[in-house]
XYZ file of C-alpha atoms in Angstrom:
572
model
C -15.882 -29.447 -8.275
C -15.353 -26.002 -9.780
C -11.803 -24.742 -10.176
C -10.933 -21.940 -7.733
C -9.192 -18.851 -9.114
C -7.647 -15.985 -7.116
C -7.607 -12.515 -8.742
C -4.829 -10.051 -7.896
C -5.997 -7.362 -10.287
C -8.787 -4.844 -10.858
C -8.556 -5.113 -14.640
C -11.501 -6.476 -16.554
C -11.200 -10.219 -16.680
C -13.156 -12.790 -18.642
C -15.176 -14.444 -15.867
C -16.199 -18.013 -16.678
C -19.330 -19.489 -15.163
C -17.757 -22.884 -14.478
C -15.135 -21.419 -12.087
C -15.258 -19.872 -8.598
C -13.310 -16.630 -8.282
C -11.917 -14.867 -5.226
C -10.490 -11.372 -5.314
C -7.585 -10.314 -3.140
C -8.818 -6.808 -2.283
C -12.372 -5.635 -1.513
C -14.741 -3.404 -3.480
C -13.877 -4.045 -7.102
C -17.143 -2.997 -8.705
C -16.260 -4.457 -12.113
C -15.863 -7.853 -10.435
C -19.228 -7.932 -8.660
C -20.637 -11.097 -10.207
C -22.389 -14.132 -8.671
C -19.403 -16.492 -8.794
C -16.895 -14.045 -7.236
C -16.274 -13.863 -3.494
C -13.872 -12.045 -1.241
C -10.678 -13.862 -0.321
C -11.382 -14.041 3.397
C -9.169 -15.345 6.170
C -9.817 -16.268 9.756
C -8.730 -13.647 12.287
C -6.187 -15.272 14.620
C -6.450 -15.723 18.385
C -3.993 -14.176 20.848
C -1.712 -17.203 20.959
C -1.389 -17.255 17.165
C -0.765 -13.492 17.019
C 2.047 -13.847 19.563
C 3.532 -16.700 17.533
C 3.519 -14.611 14.341
C 5.320 -11.676 15.923
C 7.806 -13.991 17.617
C 8.573 -15.638 14.258
C 9.196 -12.240 12.607
C 11.312 -11.011 15.521
C 13.559 -14.089 15.262
C 14.038 -13.399 11.546
C 14.804 -9.761 12.335
C 17.618 -10.738 14.731
C 19.305 -12.806 12.014
C 18.752 -10.303 9.220
C 20.123 -7.300 11.126
C 23.430 -9.137 11.633
C 23.590 -10.056 7.936
C 22.750 -6.508 6.789
C 25.162 -4.855 9.238
C 28.006 -6.732 7.572
C 26.681 -6.199 4.036
C 25.976 -2.461 4.338
C 29.329 -1.799 6.005
C 30.909 -3.543 3.031
C 28.940 -1.494 0.491
C 29.696 1.865 2.123
C 33.245 0.983 3.240
C 32.532 1.835 6.879
C 32.705 -0.054 10.175
C 29.535 1.041 11.893
C 28.370 -0.996 14.863
C 25.214 -3.094 14.802
C 23.551 -0.527 17.078
C 23.940 2.118 14.340
C 22.286 -0.082 11.729
C 19.492 -1.089 14.105
C 18.635 2.586 14.596
C 19.002 3.523 10.919
C 17.748 0.360 9.228
C 15.677 -1.368 11.926
C 12.239 0.247 11.354
C 12.336 -0.569 7.629
C 13.623 -4.118 8.179
C 10.889 -4.873 10.677
C 8.220 -3.731 8.215
C 9.780 -5.648 5.327
C 9.843 -8.921 7.266
C 6.268 -8.498 8.491
C 4.954 -7.653 5.027
C 6.624 -10.770 3.613
C 5.214 -12.887 6.415
C 1.681 -11.596 5.776
C 2.125 -12.744 2.179
C 3.340 -16.102 3.459
C 0.231 -16.448 5.648
C -1.884 -15.662 2.585
C -0.052 -18.410 0.702
C -0.972 -20.888 3.449
C -4.642 -19.863 3.144
C -4.502 -20.168 -0.638
C -3.323 -23.753 -0.248
C -5.916 -24.511 2.440
C -8.696 -23.188 0.219
C -7.349 -25.343 -2.641
C -6.980 -22.475 -5.066
C -5.293 -23.809 -8.187
C -4.892 -20.707 -10.328
C -3.921 -17.071 -9.752
C -4.431 -14.141 -12.127
C -1.825 -11.521 -11.259
C 0.057 -8.511 -12.685
C 3.403 -9.168 -14.355
C 5.653 -7.931 -11.519
C 8.787 -8.431 -13.648
C 8.285 -5.046 -15.310
C 7.355 -3.291 -12.052
C 9.769 -1.025 -10.163
C 9.507 -1.618 -6.403
C 11.989 1.115 -5.455
C 11.185 3.104 -2.315
C 12.958 6.272 -1.234
C 13.065 5.578 2.490
C 11.261 3.935 5.415
C 8.270 6.277 5.308
C 7.891 5.897 1.544
C 8.040 2.094 1.903
C 5.187 2.271 4.437
C 3.106 4.448 2.088
C 3.684 2.173 -0.904
C 2.081 -0.736 0.946
C -1.226 1.173 0.722
C -0.832 1.610 -3.029
C -2.945 -0.926 -4.920
C -0.496 -1.496 -7.783
C 2.551 -1.820 -5.540
C 0.779 -4.128 -3.095
C -0.606 -6.448 -5.788
C 2.718 -6.620 -7.628
C 4.538 -7.403 -4.392
C 2.108 -10.248 -3.691
C 2.409 -11.427 -7.286
C 6.189 -11.637 -6.926
C 5.939 -13.435 -3.594
C 3.407 -16.038 -4.794
C 5.366 -16.660 -7.996
C 8.456 -17.491 -5.901
C 6.517 -20.242 -4.081
C 4.456 -21.570 -6.970
C 4.559 -25.290 -7.763
C 2.816 -27.759 -10.061
C -0.445 -27.488 -8.094
C -0.555 -23.689 -8.307
C -0.483 -21.911 -11.687
C -0.135 -18.158 -12.237
C -1.387 -16.260 -15.264
C 0.385 -12.906 -15.576
C -1.397 -9.864 -16.986
C 0.592 -7.398 -19.065
C 1.259 -3.937 -17.653
C 3.443 -0.978 -18.445
C 6.723 -0.484 -16.616
C 6.019 1.931 -13.798
C 7.736 3.668 -10.882
C 5.476 5.100 -8.190
C 7.083 8.355 -7.121
C 7.062 10.041 -3.741
C 5.790 13.611 -3.490
C 7.531 16.282 -1.488
C 5.219 18.091 0.896
C 5.783 21.775 1.637
C 3.649 23.450 4.302
C 3.321 27.020 5.573
C 4.452 25.838 9.014
C 7.610 24.403 7.463
C 8.354 27.740 5.782
C 7.761 29.743 8.982
C 9.990 27.416 11.033
C 12.740 27.809 8.429
C 12.672 31.594 8.900
C 12.741 31.282 12.701
C 15.673 28.863 12.513
C 17.679 31.303 10.395
C 17.261 33.950 13.074
C 17.897 31.573 15.973
C 20.946 30.004 14.351
C 23.273 32.617 15.845
C 22.213 31.542 19.363
C 22.619 27.789 18.816
C 25.412 26.000 20.619
C 27.117 22.842 19.437
C 26.507 21.173 22.802
C 22.782 22.002 23.002
C 20.541 19.058 23.762
C 18.569 17.912 20.719
C 14.890 18.122 21.758
C 12.290 17.801 19.018
C 9.013 16.066 18.123
C 8.501 14.924 21.705
C 4.653 14.774 21.605
C 4.545 17.493 24.240
C 2.272 20.420 23.332
C 4.254 22.883 21.215
C 4.893 25.558 23.856
C 5.665 22.965 26.537
C 8.379 21.487 24.309
C 9.892 24.938 23.777
C 9.675 25.619 27.525
C 11.580 22.383 28.149
C 14.383 23.660 25.914
C 14.495 26.905 27.933
C 14.822 24.848 31.129
C 18.117 23.534 29.723
C 19.291 27.124 29.112
C 19.100 26.924 25.323
C 17.201 28.823 22.655
C 14.334 26.750 21.204
C 14.878 25.356 17.715
C 12.526 23.919 15.123
C 13.917 20.829 13.443
C 12.939 20.443 9.783
C 14.093 17.407 7.837
C 16.108 18.040 4.712
C 14.513 15.519 2.378
C 16.657 13.583 -0.091
C 14.378 12.806 -3.021
C 16.827 11.494 -5.629
C 15.375 8.500 -7.443
C 18.520 7.052 -9.031
C 18.551 3.256 -8.675
C 22.022 1.704 -9.081
C 21.259 -1.784 -10.374
C 24.902 -2.682 -10.962
C 25.932 -1.773 -7.430
C 23.109 -3.799 -5.933
C 23.837 -6.819 -8.122
C 27.518 -6.678 -7.182
C 26.930 -6.904 -3.434
C 23.890 -9.188 -3.435
C 25.051 -11.888 -5.834
C 24.779 -14.882 -3.538
C 21.340 -16.421 -3.382
C 19.707 -19.070 -1.215
C 18.786 -21.802 -3.686
C 16.282 -23.628 -1.515
C 12.742 -22.244 -1.824
C 11.934 -20.925 1.647
C 10.677 -17.865 3.494
C 14.250 -16.924 4.419
C 15.227 -17.441 0.799
C 12.685 -14.857 -0.374
C 13.786 -12.362 2.290
C 17.488 -12.592 1.377
C 17.237 -13.071 -2.377
C 15.036 -10.004 -2.904
C 16.833 -7.526 -0.665
C 18.583 -5.921 -3.639
C 15.187 -4.946 -5.058
C 13.487 -3.792 -1.887
C 16.188 -1.993 0.109
C 15.251 1.731 0.025
C 17.456 4.260 -1.745
C 18.209 5.794 1.651
C 20.192 2.655 2.517
C 22.203 2.453 -0.708
C 22.245 5.237 -3.308
C 21.305 8.210 -1.069
C 23.229 7.050 1.995
C 26.259 9.349 1.567
C 24.116 12.435 1.043
C 22.016 11.628 4.114
C 25.266 11.151 6.040
C 26.367 14.675 5.035
C 23.089 16.136 6.288
C 23.467 14.286 9.608
C 26.872 15.950 10.113
C 25.650 19.445 9.188
C 24.733 22.289 11.522
C 21.076 21.227 11.379
C 22.031 19.108 14.381
C 24.190 19.950 17.429
C 27.266 17.777 16.884
C 28.166 17.455 20.581
C 24.707 17.272 22.165
C 24.209 16.887 25.918
C 21.536 14.301 25.084
C 18.911 13.523 22.436
C 15.163 13.407 23.178
C 12.378 12.658 20.704
C 9.239 10.547 20.518
C 8.776 10.056 16.774
C 11.800 11.074 14.682
C 13.537 7.739 15.250
C 10.943 5.902 13.152
C 10.916 7.477 9.682
C 13.263 10.468 9.621
C 16.354 9.277 7.749
C 18.748 12.179 8.444
C 17.870 12.137 12.130
C 18.261 8.345 12.357
C 21.735 8.580 10.837
C 22.614 11.349 13.301
C 21.142 9.397 16.222
C 22.919 6.162 15.245
C 26.270 7.927 15.170
C 25.801 9.846 18.418
C 24.343 6.934 20.395
C 27.244 4.753 19.198
C 29.584 7.435 20.542
C 27.949 7.311 23.973
C 25.497 10.244 23.813
C 22.386 9.561 25.921
C 19.202 9.001 23.938
C 15.749 9.309 25.503
C 12.655 8.261 23.651
C 9.159 9.224 24.745
C 5.942 7.268 24.309
C 3.932 8.667 21.414
C 0.750 6.632 21.297
C -1.657 4.483 23.237
C -0.673 0.998 22.001
C 2.745 0.814 23.633
C 2.742 -2.014 26.201
C -0.927 -2.920 25.631
C -0.850 -4.163 22.009
C 1.143 -7.185 20.838
C 2.062 -5.342 17.631
C 4.465 -3.100 19.575
C 6.025 -5.693 21.889
C 9.194 -5.809 19.795
C 9.103 -2.186 18.662
C 12.419 -0.620 17.671
C 11.508 2.111 20.189
C 12.328 -0.260 23.055
C 15.759 -1.079 21.644
C 18.938 0.996 21.713
C 18.068 3.862 24.044
C 19.221 5.163 27.407
C 15.668 5.265 28.749
C 12.094 4.972 27.505
C 9.799 7.605 29.046
C 6.316 6.098 29.312
C 2.917 7.628 30.057
C 2.615 5.547 33.205
C 3.801 1.976 32.627
C 6.804 0.653 34.545
C 7.721 -2.630 32.916
C 11.488 -2.932 32.682
C 14.563 -1.343 34.208
C 15.062 1.131 31.338
C 11.473 2.422 31.403
C 10.576 5.500 33.486
C 6.857 6.111 34.126
C 5.915 9.801 33.785
C 2.599 11.102 32.378
C 0.631 11.473 29.142
C 2.719 14.100 27.330
C -0.144 15.200 25.087
C -2.325 16.639 27.858
C 0.343 18.592 29.742
C -1.084 21.998 30.695
C -3.982 21.332 28.364
C -7.682 21.013 29.157
C -10.732 20.565 26.931
C -14.368 21.122 27.843
C -17.465 19.615 26.213
C -21.020 20.716 25.425
C -23.787 18.689 27.153
C -26.175 19.685 24.360
C -23.698 19.346 21.492
C -22.817 16.929 18.688
C -22.187 13.210 18.615
C -18.585 13.230 17.376
C -17.455 10.010 15.640
C -13.697 9.826 15.031
C -12.608 7.282 12.407
C -9.138 5.750 12.302
C -6.562 5.982 9.531
C -7.050 3.200 6.983
C -3.321 2.520 6.706
C -2.689 0.783 10.051
C -4.112 -2.474 8.755
C -1.266 -2.931 6.257
C 1.636 -3.487 8.638
C 0.112 -5.529 11.448
C -0.043 -9.329 11.534
C -3.662 -9.821 12.580
C -5.777 -7.828 10.093
C -5.999 -7.869 6.295
C -7.357 -5.214 3.879
C -10.789 -6.859 3.843
C -11.287 -5.839 7.484
C -11.048 -2.148 6.479
C -14.098 -2.503 4.262
C -15.997 -4.581 6.822
C -15.300 -2.115 9.641
C -16.477 0.813 7.536
C -19.650 -1.008 6.550
C -20.220 -1.714 10.253
C -19.882 1.937 11.306
C -22.085 3.050 8.386
C -24.812 0.578 9.406
C -24.515 1.794 12.999
C -25.034 5.421 11.934
C -27.944 4.526 9.640
C -29.718 2.732 12.490
C -29.281 5.535 15.032
C -32.262 7.192 16.684
C -33.203 10.190 14.450
C -32.701 12.663 17.340
C -29.132 11.408 17.733
C -28.357 10.981 14.036
C -29.114 14.628 13.235
C -26.294 15.587 15.645
C -23.680 13.227 14.176
C -20.383 14.755 13.043
C -17.804 12.384 11.545
C -14.113 13.298 11.790
C -12.180 11.591 8.989
C -8.489 10.857 8.568
C -6.989 12.147 5.286
C -6.593 8.531 4.078
C -10.377 8.452 3.427
C -9.835 10.946 0.606
C -6.882 9.099 -0.903
C -6.721 5.942 -2.952
C -6.261 3.194 -0.377
C -5.558 -0.141 -2.087
C -7.718 0.905 -5.016
C -10.637 2.533 -3.200
C -11.640 5.988 -1.959
C -13.511 5.241 1.254
C -15.074 8.697 1.435
C -17.366 7.445 -1.349
C -18.993 5.053 1.147
C -19.837 7.883 3.544
C -21.005 10.690 1.249
C -24.692 9.684 1.217
C -25.128 9.136 4.954
C -26.840 12.476 5.477
C -24.552 13.543 8.333
C -21.934 16.245 8.767
C -18.350 15.320 7.873
C -15.116 17.074 8.853
C -12.067 16.119 6.787
C -9.525 17.554 9.214
C -10.082 21.253 8.479
C -11.141 22.052 12.050
C -8.927 21.395 15.057
C -10.063 18.281 16.906
C -10.124 20.249 20.209
C -12.773 22.574 18.762
C -14.855 19.633 17.554
C -14.684 18.046 21.008
C -15.634 21.355 22.675
C -18.823 21.437 20.586
C -19.736 17.778 21.271
C -21.512 16.049 24.132
C -19.932 12.638 23.551
C -17.098 11.237 21.410
C -16.938 7.808 19.808
C -13.691 6.344 18.477
C -13.854 3.363 16.116
C -10.338 2.303 17.157
C -8.120 1.969 20.221
C -7.277 5.652 20.226
C -4.754 7.990 21.827
C -7.628 10.474 21.652
C -9.606 8.296 24.050
C -6.694 8.360 26.520
C -6.547 12.146 26.273
C -10.305 12.530 26.734
C -10.370 10.205 29.735
C -7.807 12.457 31.469
C -9.577 15.657 30.375
C -12.895 14.238 31.600
C -14.607 14.361 28.182
C -17.425 11.765 27.725
C -16.006 9.157 25.329
C -16.511 5.599 24.140
C -14.818 3.132 21.798
C -16.523 0.929 19.201
C -14.023 -1.779 18.281
C -13.907 -4.785 16.007
C -15.064 -7.836 17.981
C -11.685 -9.509 17.371
C -9.554 -6.548 18.425
C -8.968 -7.724 21.993
C -7.148 -10.764 20.561
C -4.245 -8.376 19.906
C -4.107 -7.025 23.483
C -1.397 -8.368 25.777
C -2.802 -10.566 28.530
C -1.465 -8.266 31.263
C -3.587 -5.356 29.960
C -6.660 -7.307 28.882
C -8.464 -6.744 32.169
C -8.249 -2.956 31.678
C -10.183 -3.239 28.408
C -12.699 -5.654 29.895
C -13.375 -3.156 32.703
C -14.278 -0.629 30.002
C -16.579 -3.179 28.369
C -18.331 -3.983 31.649
C -18.972 -0.287 32.284
C -20.423 0.688 28.884
C -17.380 2.568 27.619
C -16.036 -0.002 25.148
C -18.369 -1.824 22.733
C -18.105 -4.397 19.969
C -21.873 -4.908 19.592
C -23.646 -2.090 17.659
C -27.042 -2.886 19.216
C -25.691 -2.545 22.766
C -23.951 0.702 21.833
C -27.126 2.157 20.316
C -29.157 1.175 23.362
C -26.643 2.784 25.732
C -26.356 5.927 23.608
C -30.135 6.368 23.558
C -30.228 5.979 27.352
C -27.570 8.634 28.102
C -28.183 11.081 25.232
C -30.313 13.588 27.118
C -28.167 13.526 30.255
C -24.609 12.478 29.436
C -23.249 13.756 32.765
C -25.454 11.405 34.763
C -23.525 8.519 33.168
C -20.077 10.044 32.690
C -19.785 11.668 36.130
C -21.302 8.742 38.033
C -19.173 7.056 40.709
C -19.228 3.836 38.673
C -17.821 5.437 35.496
C -15.274 7.584 37.359
C -13.929 4.553 39.268
C -13.806 2.509 36.035
C -11.621 5.126 34.320
C -9.377 5.387 37.375
C -8.730 1.631 37.180
C -8.144 1.801 33.429
C -5.669 4.693 33.624
C -3.787 3.478 36.712
C -0.116 2.764 35.906
C -0.963 3.156 32.216
C -2.169 6.667 31.344
C -1.255 9.132 34.075
C -2.442 12.716 34.289
C 0.292 15.359 34.535
C 0.394 17.687 37.531
C 1.751 21.180 38.127
C 5.449 20.243 38.186
C 5.358 17.454 35.586
C 7.565 19.333 33.110
C 10.249 19.659 35.787
C 9.869 15.928 36.519
C 10.480 15.259 32.829
C 13.500 17.588 32.855
C 14.987 15.701 35.800
C 14.567 12.411 33.899
C 16.773 13.694 31.058
C 20.175 13.144 32.638
C 23.494 13.673 30.846
């Protein structure tokens, strides 16, 4: 039997004919040889997905207690666990899940009886991340991802698994600061509005309401609208001595928990150690009202370090914190069952779901006072998902990104010529970036269809289209279903494994009524049937009733006084 070798590198390697090779990431052109295959893994069923997230959540509960004590010791403070959950929780959850995905890969490596691994020498690699957002971005970087996996697999290696390390230069992958015109304009407005700000104003920002509706909400609380802009801390100083001092004790037994604990000193972002005091200063500055009536956001609590520090302090002091739903997967997808968004708040404001005591069902914020029309003789708009979501979930691996793109390309190639000439693809910016070693725009350039890379507002694209197709479970689909825009979803055939049982019937209703597809042939057949008269399908009693059932208690349409309903939910 041929020896099996796993490759964690895109460098040129001497491929021997008497061995079978598997490469960790897809699309390495220099490795396309007869005895090299993709390292494929079975996509798990719903029960297994639930088990994986439960395992990670149990580890999270233990780790947050350990890190609360450790970080208080490092910074000589006595912050409560609730503070550290708000400030540290999003990063910790990602760290644990990334490690567990590596652990699942290790199990598959053993099952496939791979005896040798060719990997980069991680010992000269700098894994430092600036903050939570930067840590998320680094997981899409080929070098960082492969070195992380190299380090993880080396920790668990034994006599039956050998690793050959490839030399590489010492490297730190830096984060880039983004400056936009909008950011500059908001800075000028804030300077003017600063004289009207009050220290007890409610903090209302990044709520997912349309821009002018958010500002109107601020007026309803008798305060001048503000435009929060994060003051980024981009210092890259890594204090090795400080980290070694406080993380000296190691778990000697080789175990998953051992890897998590023993490597914290390397992976904790600078925002948690070296830049903590400076972020603390920003959180206490006049950027924020220091005695707010309440705090309301939908997204800042995930990746915005200064805001998280501010929020952790104020919520610990008893200030009410309201968090709004900001996407379609809340409640429906297993990935978000244990989201930090459901922890440590006064109330969660949903788009329609009433699940627990601290959840208030309201409406889809994104479509408030907003309507979009469509063109019955217009384009076939295909909206493709960001490539990055695959990295931090526990049911897909990078190989699925390539497979899904090949699937949508094949679907477009096989379209009826009359439909294909009207295709317009809307791409996420990640298609133009290097995602785990590949630029996916290169797969789409020769399709012979129009491509928009985000230059045109999506509302304008929809207005000029007769039907929209999303290749993912999209917030855009929820918006279109409320705005009565003909839309469909074309999902991976395994995607419904990740849907919570309670919501599964909603998705199956869409399948039964030709709105959700996982079979390209069925989708093409349906598209051909409705192309010349989309309204006959979309406005039919059958389709209208299907969407009513799907949206009921899940994705509610706002009405005339919805903003006042939201205002009344924000008690203080």
